[in-house]
Coordinates of C-alpha atoms in Angstrom, one line a residue:
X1072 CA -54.8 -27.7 68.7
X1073 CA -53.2 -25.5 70.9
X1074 CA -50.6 -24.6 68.1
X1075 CA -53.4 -23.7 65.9
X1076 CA -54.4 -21.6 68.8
X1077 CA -50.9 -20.1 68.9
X1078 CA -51.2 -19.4 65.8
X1079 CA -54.8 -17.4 65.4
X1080 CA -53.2 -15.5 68.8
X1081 CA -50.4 -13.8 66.6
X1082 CA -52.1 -13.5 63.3
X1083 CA -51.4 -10.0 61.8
X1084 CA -55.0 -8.0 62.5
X1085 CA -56.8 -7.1 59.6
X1086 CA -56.4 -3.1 58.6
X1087 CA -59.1 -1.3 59.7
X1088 CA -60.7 2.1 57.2
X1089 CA -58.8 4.9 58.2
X1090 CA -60.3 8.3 58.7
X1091 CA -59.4 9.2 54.9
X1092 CA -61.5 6.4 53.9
X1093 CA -58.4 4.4 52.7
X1094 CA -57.5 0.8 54.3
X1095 CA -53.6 1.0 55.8
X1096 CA -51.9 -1.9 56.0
X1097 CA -49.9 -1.8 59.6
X1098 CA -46.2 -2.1 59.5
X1099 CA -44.0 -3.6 62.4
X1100 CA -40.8 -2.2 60.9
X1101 CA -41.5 1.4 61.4
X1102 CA -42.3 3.7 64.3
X1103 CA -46.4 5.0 64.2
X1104 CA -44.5 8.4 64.1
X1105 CA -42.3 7.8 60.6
X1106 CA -44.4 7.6 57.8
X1107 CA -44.6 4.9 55.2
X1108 CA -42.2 5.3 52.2
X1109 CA -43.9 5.7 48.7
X1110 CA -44.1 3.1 46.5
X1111 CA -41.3 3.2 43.8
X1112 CA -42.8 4.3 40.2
X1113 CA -42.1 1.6 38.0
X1114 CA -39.2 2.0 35.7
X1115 CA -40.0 3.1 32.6
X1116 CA -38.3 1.1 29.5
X1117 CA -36.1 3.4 27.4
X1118 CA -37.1 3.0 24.0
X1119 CA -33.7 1.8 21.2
X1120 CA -33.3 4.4 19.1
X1121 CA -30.4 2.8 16.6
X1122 CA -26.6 2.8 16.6
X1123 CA -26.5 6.7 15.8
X1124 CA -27.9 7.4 19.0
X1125 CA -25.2 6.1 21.3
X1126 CA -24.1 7.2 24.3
X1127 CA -21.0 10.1 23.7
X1128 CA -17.3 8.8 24.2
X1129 CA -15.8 9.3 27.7
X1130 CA -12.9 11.2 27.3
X1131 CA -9.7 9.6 26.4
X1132 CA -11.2 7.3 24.6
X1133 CA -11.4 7.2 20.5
X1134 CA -14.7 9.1 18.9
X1135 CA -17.2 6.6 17.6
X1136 CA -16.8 5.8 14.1
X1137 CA -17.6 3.2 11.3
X1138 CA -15.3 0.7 12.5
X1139 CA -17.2 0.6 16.1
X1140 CA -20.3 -0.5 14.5
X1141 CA -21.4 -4.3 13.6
X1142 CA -22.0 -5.2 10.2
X1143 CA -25.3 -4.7 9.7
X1144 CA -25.3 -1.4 11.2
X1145 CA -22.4 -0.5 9.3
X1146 CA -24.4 -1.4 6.2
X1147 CA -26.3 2.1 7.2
X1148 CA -23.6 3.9 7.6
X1149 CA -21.1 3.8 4.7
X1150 CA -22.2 5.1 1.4
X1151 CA -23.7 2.9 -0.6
X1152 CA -26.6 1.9 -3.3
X1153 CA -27.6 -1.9 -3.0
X1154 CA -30.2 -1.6 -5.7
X1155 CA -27.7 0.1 -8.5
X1156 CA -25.2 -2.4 -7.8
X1157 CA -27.8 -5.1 -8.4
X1158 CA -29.1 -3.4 -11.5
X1159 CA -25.3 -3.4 -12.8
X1160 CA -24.7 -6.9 -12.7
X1161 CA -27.6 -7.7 -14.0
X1162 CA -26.9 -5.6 -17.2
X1163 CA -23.4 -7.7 -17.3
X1164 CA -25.6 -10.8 -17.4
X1165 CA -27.8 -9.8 -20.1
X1166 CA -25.3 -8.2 -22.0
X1167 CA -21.9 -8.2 -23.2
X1168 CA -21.8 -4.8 -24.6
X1169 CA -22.9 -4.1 -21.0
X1170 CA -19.2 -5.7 -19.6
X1171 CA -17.7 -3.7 -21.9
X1172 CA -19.7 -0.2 -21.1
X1173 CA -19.4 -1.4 -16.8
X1174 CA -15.6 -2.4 -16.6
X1175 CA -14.6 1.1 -18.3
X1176 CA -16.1 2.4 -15.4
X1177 CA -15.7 0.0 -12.5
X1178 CA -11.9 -1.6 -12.8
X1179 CA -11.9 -3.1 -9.0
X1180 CA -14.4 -5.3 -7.4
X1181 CA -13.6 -3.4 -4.1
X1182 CA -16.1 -0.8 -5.9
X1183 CA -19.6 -2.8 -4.9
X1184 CA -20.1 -2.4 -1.3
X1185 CA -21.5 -6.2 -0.9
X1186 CA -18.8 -8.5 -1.1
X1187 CA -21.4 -11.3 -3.1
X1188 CA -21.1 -8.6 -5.9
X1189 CA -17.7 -8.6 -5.2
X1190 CA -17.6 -12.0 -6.1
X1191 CA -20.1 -11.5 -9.3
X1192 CA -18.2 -9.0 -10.5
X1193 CA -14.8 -10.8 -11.0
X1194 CA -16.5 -13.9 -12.2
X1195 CA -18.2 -11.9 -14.9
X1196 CA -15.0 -10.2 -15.9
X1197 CA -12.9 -13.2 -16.0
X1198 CA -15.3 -14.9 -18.6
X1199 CA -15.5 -11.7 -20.6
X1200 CA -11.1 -11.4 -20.7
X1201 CA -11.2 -15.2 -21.6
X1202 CA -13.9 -14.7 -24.3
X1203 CA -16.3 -17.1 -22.6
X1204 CA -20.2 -16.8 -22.6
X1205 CA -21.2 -15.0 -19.4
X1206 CA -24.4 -16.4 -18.2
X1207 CA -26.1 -17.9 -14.4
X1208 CA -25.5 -21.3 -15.7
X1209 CA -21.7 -21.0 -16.3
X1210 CA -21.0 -18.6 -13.5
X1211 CA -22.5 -21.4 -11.2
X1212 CA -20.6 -23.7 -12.3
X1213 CA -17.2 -21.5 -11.7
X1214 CA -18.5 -20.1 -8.4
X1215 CA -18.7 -23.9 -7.2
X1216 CA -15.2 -24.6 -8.1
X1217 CA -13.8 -21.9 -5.6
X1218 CA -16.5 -22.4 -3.0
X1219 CA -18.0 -19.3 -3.7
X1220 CA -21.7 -20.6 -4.7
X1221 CA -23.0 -21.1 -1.4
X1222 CA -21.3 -17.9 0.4
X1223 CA -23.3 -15.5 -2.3
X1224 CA -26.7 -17.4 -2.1
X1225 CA -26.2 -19.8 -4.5
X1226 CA -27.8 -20.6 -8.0
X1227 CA -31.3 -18.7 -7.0
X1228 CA -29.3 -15.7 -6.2
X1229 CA -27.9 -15.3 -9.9
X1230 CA -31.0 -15.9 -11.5
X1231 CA -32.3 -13.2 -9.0
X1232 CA -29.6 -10.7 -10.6
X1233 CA -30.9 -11.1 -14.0
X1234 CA -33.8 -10.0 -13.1
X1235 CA -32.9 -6.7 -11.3
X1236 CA -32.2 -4.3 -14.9
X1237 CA -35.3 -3.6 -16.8
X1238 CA -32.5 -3.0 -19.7
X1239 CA -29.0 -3.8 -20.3
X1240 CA -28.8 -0.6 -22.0
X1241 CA -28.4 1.2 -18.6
X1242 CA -25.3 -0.3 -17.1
X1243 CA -23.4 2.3 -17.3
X1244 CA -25.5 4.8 -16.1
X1245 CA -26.1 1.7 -12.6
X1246 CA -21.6 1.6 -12.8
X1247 CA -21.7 5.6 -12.4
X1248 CA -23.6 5.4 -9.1
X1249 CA -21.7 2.3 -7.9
X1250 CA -18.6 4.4 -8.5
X1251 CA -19.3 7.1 -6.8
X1252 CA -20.9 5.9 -3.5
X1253 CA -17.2 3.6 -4.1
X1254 CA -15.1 6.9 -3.7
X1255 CA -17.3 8.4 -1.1
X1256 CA -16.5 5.1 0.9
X1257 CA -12.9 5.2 0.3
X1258 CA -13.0 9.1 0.6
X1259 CA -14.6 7.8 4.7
X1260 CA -12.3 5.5 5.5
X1261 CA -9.6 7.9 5.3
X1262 CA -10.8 10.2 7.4
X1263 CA -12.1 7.7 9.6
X1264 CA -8.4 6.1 10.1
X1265 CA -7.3 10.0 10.3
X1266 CA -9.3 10.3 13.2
X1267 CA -8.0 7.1 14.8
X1268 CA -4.5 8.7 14.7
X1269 CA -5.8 11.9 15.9
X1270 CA -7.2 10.1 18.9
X1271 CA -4.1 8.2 19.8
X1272 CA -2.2 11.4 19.8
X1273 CA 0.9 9.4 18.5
X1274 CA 1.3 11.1 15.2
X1275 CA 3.2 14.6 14.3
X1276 CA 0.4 16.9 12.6
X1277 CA 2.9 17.8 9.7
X1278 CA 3.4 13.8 9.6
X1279 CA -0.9 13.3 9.7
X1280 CA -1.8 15.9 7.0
X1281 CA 1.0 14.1 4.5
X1282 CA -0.4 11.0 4.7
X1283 CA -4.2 12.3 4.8
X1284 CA -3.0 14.3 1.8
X1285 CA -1.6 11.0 0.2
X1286 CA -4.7 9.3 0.6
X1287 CA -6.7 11.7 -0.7
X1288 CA -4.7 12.5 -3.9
X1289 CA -4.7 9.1 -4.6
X1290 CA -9.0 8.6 -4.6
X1291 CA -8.4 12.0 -6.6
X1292 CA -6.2 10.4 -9.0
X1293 CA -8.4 7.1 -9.2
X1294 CA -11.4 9.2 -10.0
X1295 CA -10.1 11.0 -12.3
X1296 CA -8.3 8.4 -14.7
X1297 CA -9.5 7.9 -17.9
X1298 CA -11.4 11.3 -18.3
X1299 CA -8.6 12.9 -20.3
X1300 CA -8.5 13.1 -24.5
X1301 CA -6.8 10.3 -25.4
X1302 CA -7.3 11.5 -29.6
X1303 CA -4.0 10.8 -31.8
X1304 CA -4.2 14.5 -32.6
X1305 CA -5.2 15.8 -29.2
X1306 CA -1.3 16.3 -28.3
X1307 CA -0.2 16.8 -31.6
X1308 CA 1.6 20.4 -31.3
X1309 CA 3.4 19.0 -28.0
X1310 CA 4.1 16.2 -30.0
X1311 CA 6.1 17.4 -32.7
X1312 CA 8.1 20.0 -30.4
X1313 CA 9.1 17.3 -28.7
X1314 CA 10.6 15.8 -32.1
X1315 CA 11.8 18.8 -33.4
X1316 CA 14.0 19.3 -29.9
X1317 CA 15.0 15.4 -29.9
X1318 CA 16.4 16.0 -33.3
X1319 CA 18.0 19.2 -32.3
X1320 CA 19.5 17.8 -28.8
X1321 CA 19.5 14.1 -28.7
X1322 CA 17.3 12.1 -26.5
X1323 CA 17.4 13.7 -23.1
X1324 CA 19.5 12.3 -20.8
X1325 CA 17.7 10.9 -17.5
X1326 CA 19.5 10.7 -14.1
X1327 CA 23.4 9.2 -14.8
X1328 CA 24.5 6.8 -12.3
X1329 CA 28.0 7.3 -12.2
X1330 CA 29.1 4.8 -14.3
X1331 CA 30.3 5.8 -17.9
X1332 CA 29.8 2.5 -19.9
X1333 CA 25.9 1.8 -18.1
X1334 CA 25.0 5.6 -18.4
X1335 CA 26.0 5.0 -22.3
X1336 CA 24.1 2.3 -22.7
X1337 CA 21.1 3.2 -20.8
X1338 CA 21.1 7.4 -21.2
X1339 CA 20.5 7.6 -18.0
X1340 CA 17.8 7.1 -15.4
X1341 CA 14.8 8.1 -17.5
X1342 CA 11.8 9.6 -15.3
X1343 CA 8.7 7.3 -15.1
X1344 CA 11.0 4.1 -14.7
X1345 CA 11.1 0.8 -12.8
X1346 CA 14.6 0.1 -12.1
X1347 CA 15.1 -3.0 -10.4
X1348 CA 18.7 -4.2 -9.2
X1349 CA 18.0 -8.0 -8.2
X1350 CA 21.3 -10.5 -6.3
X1351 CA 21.7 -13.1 -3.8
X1352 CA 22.5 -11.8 -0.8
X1353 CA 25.8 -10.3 0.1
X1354 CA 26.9 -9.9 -3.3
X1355 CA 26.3 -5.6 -3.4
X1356 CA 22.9 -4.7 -4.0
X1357 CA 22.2 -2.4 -1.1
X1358 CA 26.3 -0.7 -1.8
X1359 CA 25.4 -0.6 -5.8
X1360 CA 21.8 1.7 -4.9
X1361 CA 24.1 3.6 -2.5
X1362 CA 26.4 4.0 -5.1
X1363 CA 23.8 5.7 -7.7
X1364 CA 22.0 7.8 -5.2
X1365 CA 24.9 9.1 -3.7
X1366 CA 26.5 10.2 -7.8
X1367 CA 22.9 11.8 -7.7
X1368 CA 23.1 13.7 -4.9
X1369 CA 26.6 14.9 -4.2
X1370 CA 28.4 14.9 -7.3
X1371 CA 24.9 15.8 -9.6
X1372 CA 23.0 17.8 -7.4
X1373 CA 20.1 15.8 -7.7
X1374 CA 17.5 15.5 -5.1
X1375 CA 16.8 12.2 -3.9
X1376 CA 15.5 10.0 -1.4
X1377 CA 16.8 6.5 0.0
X1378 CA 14.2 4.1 1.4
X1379 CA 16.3 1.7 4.0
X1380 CA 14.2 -1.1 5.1
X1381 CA 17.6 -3.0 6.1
X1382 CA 20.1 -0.7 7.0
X1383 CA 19.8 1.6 9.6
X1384 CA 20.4 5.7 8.6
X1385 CA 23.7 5.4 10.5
X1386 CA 25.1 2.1 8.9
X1387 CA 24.2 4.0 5.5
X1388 CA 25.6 7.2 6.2
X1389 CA 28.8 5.0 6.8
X1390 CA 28.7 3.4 3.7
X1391 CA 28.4 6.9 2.0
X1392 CA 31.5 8.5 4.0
X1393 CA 33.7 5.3 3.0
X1394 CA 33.1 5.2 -0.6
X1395 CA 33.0 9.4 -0.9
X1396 CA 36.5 10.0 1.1
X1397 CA 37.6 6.9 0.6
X1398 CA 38.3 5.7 4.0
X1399 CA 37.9 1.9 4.5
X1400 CA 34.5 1.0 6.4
X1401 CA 36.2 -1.3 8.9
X1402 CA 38.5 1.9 9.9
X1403 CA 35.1 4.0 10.1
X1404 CA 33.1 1.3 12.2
X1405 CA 36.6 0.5 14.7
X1406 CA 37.5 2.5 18.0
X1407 CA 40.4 4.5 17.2
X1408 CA 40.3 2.8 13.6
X1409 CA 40.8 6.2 11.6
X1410 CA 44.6 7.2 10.6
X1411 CA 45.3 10.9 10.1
X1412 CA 45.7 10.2 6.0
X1413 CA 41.7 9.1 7.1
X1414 CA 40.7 12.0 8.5
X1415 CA 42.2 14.6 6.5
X1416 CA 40.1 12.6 3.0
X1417 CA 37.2 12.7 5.6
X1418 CA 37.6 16.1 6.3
X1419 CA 37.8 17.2 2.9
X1420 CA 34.6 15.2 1.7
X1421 CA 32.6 15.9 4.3
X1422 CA 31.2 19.1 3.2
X1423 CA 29.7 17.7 0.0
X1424 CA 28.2 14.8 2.1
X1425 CA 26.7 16.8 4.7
X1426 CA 25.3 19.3 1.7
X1427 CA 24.1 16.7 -0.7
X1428 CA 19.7 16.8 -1.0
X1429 CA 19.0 13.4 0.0
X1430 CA 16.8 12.5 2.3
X1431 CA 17.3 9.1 4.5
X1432 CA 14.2 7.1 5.6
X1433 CA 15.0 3.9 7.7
X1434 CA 11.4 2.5 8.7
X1435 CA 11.6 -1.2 8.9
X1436 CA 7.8 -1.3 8.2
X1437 CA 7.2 0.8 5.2
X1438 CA 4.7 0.2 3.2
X1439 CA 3.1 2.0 -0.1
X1440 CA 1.2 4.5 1.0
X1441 CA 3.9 5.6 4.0
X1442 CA 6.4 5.9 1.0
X1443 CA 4.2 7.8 -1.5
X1444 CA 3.4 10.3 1.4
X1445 CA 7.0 11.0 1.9
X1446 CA 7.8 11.3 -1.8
X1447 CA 4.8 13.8 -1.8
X1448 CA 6.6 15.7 1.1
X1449 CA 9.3 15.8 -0.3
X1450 CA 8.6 17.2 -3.7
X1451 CA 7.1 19.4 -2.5
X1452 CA 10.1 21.0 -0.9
X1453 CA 12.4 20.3 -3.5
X1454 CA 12.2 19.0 -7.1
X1455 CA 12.7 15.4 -6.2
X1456 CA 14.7 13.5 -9.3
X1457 CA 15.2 10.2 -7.4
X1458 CA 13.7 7.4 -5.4
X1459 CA 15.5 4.3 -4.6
X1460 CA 13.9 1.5 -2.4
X1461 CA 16.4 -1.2 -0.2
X1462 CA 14.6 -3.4 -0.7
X1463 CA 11.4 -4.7 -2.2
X1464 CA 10.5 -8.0 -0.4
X1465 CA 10.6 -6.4 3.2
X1466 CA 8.0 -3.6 2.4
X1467 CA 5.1 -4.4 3.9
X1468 CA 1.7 -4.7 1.9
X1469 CA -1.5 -2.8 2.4
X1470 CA -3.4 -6.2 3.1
X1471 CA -0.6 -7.9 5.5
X1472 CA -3.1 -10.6 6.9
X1473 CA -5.5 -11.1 4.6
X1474 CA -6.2 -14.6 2.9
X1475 CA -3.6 -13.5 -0.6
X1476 CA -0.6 -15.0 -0.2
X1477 CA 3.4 -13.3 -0.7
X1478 CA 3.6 -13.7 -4.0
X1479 CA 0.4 -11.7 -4.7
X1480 CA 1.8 -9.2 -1.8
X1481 CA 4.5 -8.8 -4.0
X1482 CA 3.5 -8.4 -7.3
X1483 CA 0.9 -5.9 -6.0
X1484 CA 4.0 -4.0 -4.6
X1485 CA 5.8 -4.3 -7.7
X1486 CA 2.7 -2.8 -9.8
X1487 CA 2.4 0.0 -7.2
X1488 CA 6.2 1.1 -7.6
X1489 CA 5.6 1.3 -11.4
X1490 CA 2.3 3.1 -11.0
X1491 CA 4.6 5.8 -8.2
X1492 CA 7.1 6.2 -11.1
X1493 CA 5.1 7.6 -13.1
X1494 CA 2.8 9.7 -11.0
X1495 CA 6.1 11.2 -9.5
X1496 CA 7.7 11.5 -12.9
X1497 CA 10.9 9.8 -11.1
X1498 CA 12.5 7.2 -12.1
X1499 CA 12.6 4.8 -9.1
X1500 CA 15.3 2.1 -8.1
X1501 CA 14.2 -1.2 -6.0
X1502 CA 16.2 -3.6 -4.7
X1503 CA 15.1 -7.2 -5.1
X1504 CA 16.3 -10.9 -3.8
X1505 CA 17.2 -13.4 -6.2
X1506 CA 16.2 -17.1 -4.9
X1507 CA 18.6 -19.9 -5.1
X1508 CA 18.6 -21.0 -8.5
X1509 CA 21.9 -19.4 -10.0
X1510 CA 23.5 -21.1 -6.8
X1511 CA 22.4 -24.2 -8.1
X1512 CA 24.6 -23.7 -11.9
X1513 CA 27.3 -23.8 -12.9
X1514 CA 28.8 -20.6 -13.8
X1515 CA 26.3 -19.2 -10.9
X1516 CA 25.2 -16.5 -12.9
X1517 CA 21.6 -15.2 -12.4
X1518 CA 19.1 -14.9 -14.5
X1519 CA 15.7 -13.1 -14.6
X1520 CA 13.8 -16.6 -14.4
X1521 CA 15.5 -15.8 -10.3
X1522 CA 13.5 -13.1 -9.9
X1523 CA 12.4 -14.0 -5.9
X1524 CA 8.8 -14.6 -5.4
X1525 CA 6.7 -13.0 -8.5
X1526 CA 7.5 -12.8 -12.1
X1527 CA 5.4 -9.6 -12.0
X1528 CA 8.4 -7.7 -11.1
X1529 CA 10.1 -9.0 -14.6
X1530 CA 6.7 -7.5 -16.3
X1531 CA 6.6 -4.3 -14.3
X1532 CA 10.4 -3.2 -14.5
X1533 CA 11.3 -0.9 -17.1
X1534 CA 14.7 -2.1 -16.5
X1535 CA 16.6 -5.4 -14.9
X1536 CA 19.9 -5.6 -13.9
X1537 CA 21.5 -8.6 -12.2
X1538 CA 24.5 -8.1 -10.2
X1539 CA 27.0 -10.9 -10.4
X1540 CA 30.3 -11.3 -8.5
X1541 CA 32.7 -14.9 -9.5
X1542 CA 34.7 -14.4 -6.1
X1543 CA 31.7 -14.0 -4.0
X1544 CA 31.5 -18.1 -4.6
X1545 CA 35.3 -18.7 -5.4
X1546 CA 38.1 -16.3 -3.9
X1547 CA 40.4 -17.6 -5.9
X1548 CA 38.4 -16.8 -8.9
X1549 CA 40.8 -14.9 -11.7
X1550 CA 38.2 -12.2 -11.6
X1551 CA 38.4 -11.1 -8.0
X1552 CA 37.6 -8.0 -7.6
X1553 CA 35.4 -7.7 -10.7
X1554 CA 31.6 -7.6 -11.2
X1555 CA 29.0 -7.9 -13.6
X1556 CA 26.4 -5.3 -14.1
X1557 CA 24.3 -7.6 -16.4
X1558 CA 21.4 -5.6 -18.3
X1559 CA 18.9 -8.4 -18.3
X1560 CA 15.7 -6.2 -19.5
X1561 CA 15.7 -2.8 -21.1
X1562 CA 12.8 -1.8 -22.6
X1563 CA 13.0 0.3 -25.5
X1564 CA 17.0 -0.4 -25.4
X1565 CA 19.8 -2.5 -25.7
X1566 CA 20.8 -5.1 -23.4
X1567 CA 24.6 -5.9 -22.4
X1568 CA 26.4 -6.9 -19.9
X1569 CA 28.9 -4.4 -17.9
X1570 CA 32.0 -4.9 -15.9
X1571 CA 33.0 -3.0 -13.2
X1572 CA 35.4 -3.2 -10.1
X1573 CA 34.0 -4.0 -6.9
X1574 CA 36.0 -2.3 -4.0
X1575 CA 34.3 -3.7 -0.8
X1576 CA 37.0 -2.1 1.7
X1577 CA 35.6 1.2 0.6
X1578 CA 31.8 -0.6 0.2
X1579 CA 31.3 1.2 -3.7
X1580 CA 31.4 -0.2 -6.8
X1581 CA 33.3 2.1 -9.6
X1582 CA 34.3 2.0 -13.5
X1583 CA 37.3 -0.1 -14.7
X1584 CA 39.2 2.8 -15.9
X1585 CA 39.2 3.7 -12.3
X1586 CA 41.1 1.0 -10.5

């Protein structure tokens, strides 16, 4: 009881009507004289207003673009049309004339936005190439083999495509529209990586407009294949000028290499070409493309351009200076190595060295489009006659990391070299490693089934040669000092198999009649 009492005793007293009418509750904490603070308005909840509406980038940091948005908001912001890219697989299900009218159009899957008509799309076209009905049914049945069914949505999915067209007879016009927003996407992603750059402040701005340049020409050049007059007679005149001079002249001679009996043979270097030179290692690859480009350049005139992906620019620029003055490398490379007969041929071979148009580029991590924008650069300044690449299988590929494995790396390299040749009107040399199987004959000579990695560089080279060298597996061999030049593939001419002398104290290979 008397705690209750306590209690009631100390109880807060009920507010009593103030003069204003209103009922103040008392408060202990605060002096009579300091008045009561207000009562917080309640916070009022921002409404979202979507991923374009984000807060601006402190400084420093990268501008917002595509990449910093999830997928489904990036689905609204790249260029695309869902609904024409449904309607034009749904013509290429109800139609074959459809494939046909579609695939002159739309050559890459990487032109639908959604990556389940992506998958569509190369199904269909596989079927068509193979002469195979094209249908929901079949296309099941092939998706399931590759565990694509379930990732696209399965069998109800393709029977919902068929029903997207009102008429097959439209495809083409549906492949236009899918082809566009397509360029319009690739068209944003280089300016969005343009911007990246920009923001990392890394990049020269002579450097960043070449390579936004590059990737621009090449959408340009994408966009516009296949629109010019491909007619018999729609070239006739140039045509039969040209015949009328190659009957006059002879065929024109392409870029000479230096060596009488291959330059026979071959005519030269013609522009447009493939060339690939293909050995084991340490038997002269990388000292026989040295050997061409530097004819090219100091003795010819030639601009040219040497891709190094092995060598650095001064280990090539050594090589050079040996094999032009004829100073052995080891005396180059040694302290106090040089005799005064080496100067005096270095002194007097220098000039043409240090004049020759050839541009060195030793980037251990080239890759396609880094090489195409120097090329540009270049030919720009000068009439570039030349491109030789050391060597194919350590370029880099534009998809390093995805799922495709080397040998698709490399044969999309090998189809992009060609497809540089003859946008640059070059011809353009690339070294290549040979794999193991010519160590594993008898005579150890190489043949193009050695071709390292893909056979597409076999089908994509214009020309093959396979350099072979008996004492670089018997030093005793009674052809030390010799090596084969062996013309393995020449389309559109003759195949044979040249010797030459191999002088490795002055790194250079050079004819017979030489020695």
């Amino acid at each position: 009881m008397d705690r209750r009492r306590h209690q009631r005793a100390h109880r807060q007293p009920l507010a009593e009507p103030a003069a204003d009418g209103h009922r103040h509750e008392p408060d202990h904490r605060r002096t009579p004289q300091r008045p009561r603070r207000p009562r917080r308005i309640p916070h009022r909840r921002r409404r979202h207003r979507g991923p374009l509406h984000r807060r601006r980038p402190q400084e420093g940091r990268h501008p917002v673009t595509h990449d910093d948005f999830e997928p489904e908001q990036r689905e609204t912001l790249a260029p695309h049309d869902l609904p024409a890219e449904l309607a034009t697989l749904s013509s290429m299900l109800l139609s074959r004339d459809a494939i046909a009218d579609v695939t002159e159009i739309i050559k890459n899957p990487a032109d639908f936005f959604r990556p389940a008509h992506q998958t569509v799309f190369a199904a269909i076209v596989s079927r068509y190439l193979l002469d195979e009905p094209v249908d929901p049914i079949v296309l099941a049945d092939d998706l399931a083999k590759t565990g694509d069914l379930t990732r696209i949505g399965g069998v109800p999915y393709l029977h919902h495509l068929v029903q997207q067209a009102p008429s097959a007879a439209h495809g083409e016009y549906y492949a236009g529209i899918v082809r566009e927003k397509a360029v319009l996407r690739n068209l944003q992603s280089a300016c969005t990586r343009t911007l990246h750059v920009i923001a990392d402040g890394t990049a020269e701005t002579g450097e960043l407009l070449d390579d936004l340049r590059a990737e621009v020409d090449g959408i340009v050049d994408d966009t516009a294949s296949g629109d010019e007059d491909t007619l018999i007679g729609s070239d006739g005149e140039d045509f039969l000028e040209h015949l009328e001079h190659l009957q006059k002249n002879g065929p024109a001679r392409g870029v000479k290499t230096g060596f009488t009996d291959f330059d026979t043979l071959t005519n030269g270097l013609q522009p447009g070409q493939l060339i690939v030179i293909a050995a084991r290692p340490a038997i002269g690859k990388s000292t026989l493309g040295t050997d061409i480009v530097r004819h090219a350049t100091i003795v010819e005139g030639l601009p040219a351009v040497f891709f190094s992906l092995e060598m650095s620019r001064t280990e090539l620029k050594m090589k050079i200076a040996s094999a032009q003055a004829r100073v052995a490398l080891h005396h180059l490379q040694s302290q106090n190595g040089m005799t005064d007969d080496d100067w005096t041929r270095l002194a007097k071979a220098w000039p043409m060295i240090n004049q020759a148009p050839l541009d060195i580029v030793d980037d251990a991590g080239l890759t396609l489009t880094k090489i195409r924008s120097h090329c540009r650069r270049i030919k720009r300044k000068r009439d570039l006659r030349l491109v030789v690449i050391d060597y194919l299988q350590l370029m880099e590929g534009e998809m390093s990391g995805r799922s495709e494995n080397r040998q698709q790396e490399v044969a999309k390299i090998s189809r992009s070299l060609k497809k540089l040749a003859a946008e640059l009107h070059v011809p353009v040399i690339a070294m290549s490693q040979l794999n193991r199987g010519a160590e594993q004959r008898t005579d150890k000579k190489p043949l193009l089934s050695d071709l390292r990695e893909s056979g597409a560089i076999e089908q994509d080279a214009n020309m093959v040669i396979l350099l072979h060298r008996e004492d670089a597996y018997d030093r005793e061999s009674p052809r030390a000092g010799e090596a084969d030049f062996i013309v393995a593939k020449n389309r559109g001419g003759p195949t044979a198999t040249i010797t030459t002398a191999f002088q490795g104290h002055y790194s250079r290979f050079v004819d017979m009649a030489q020695t």
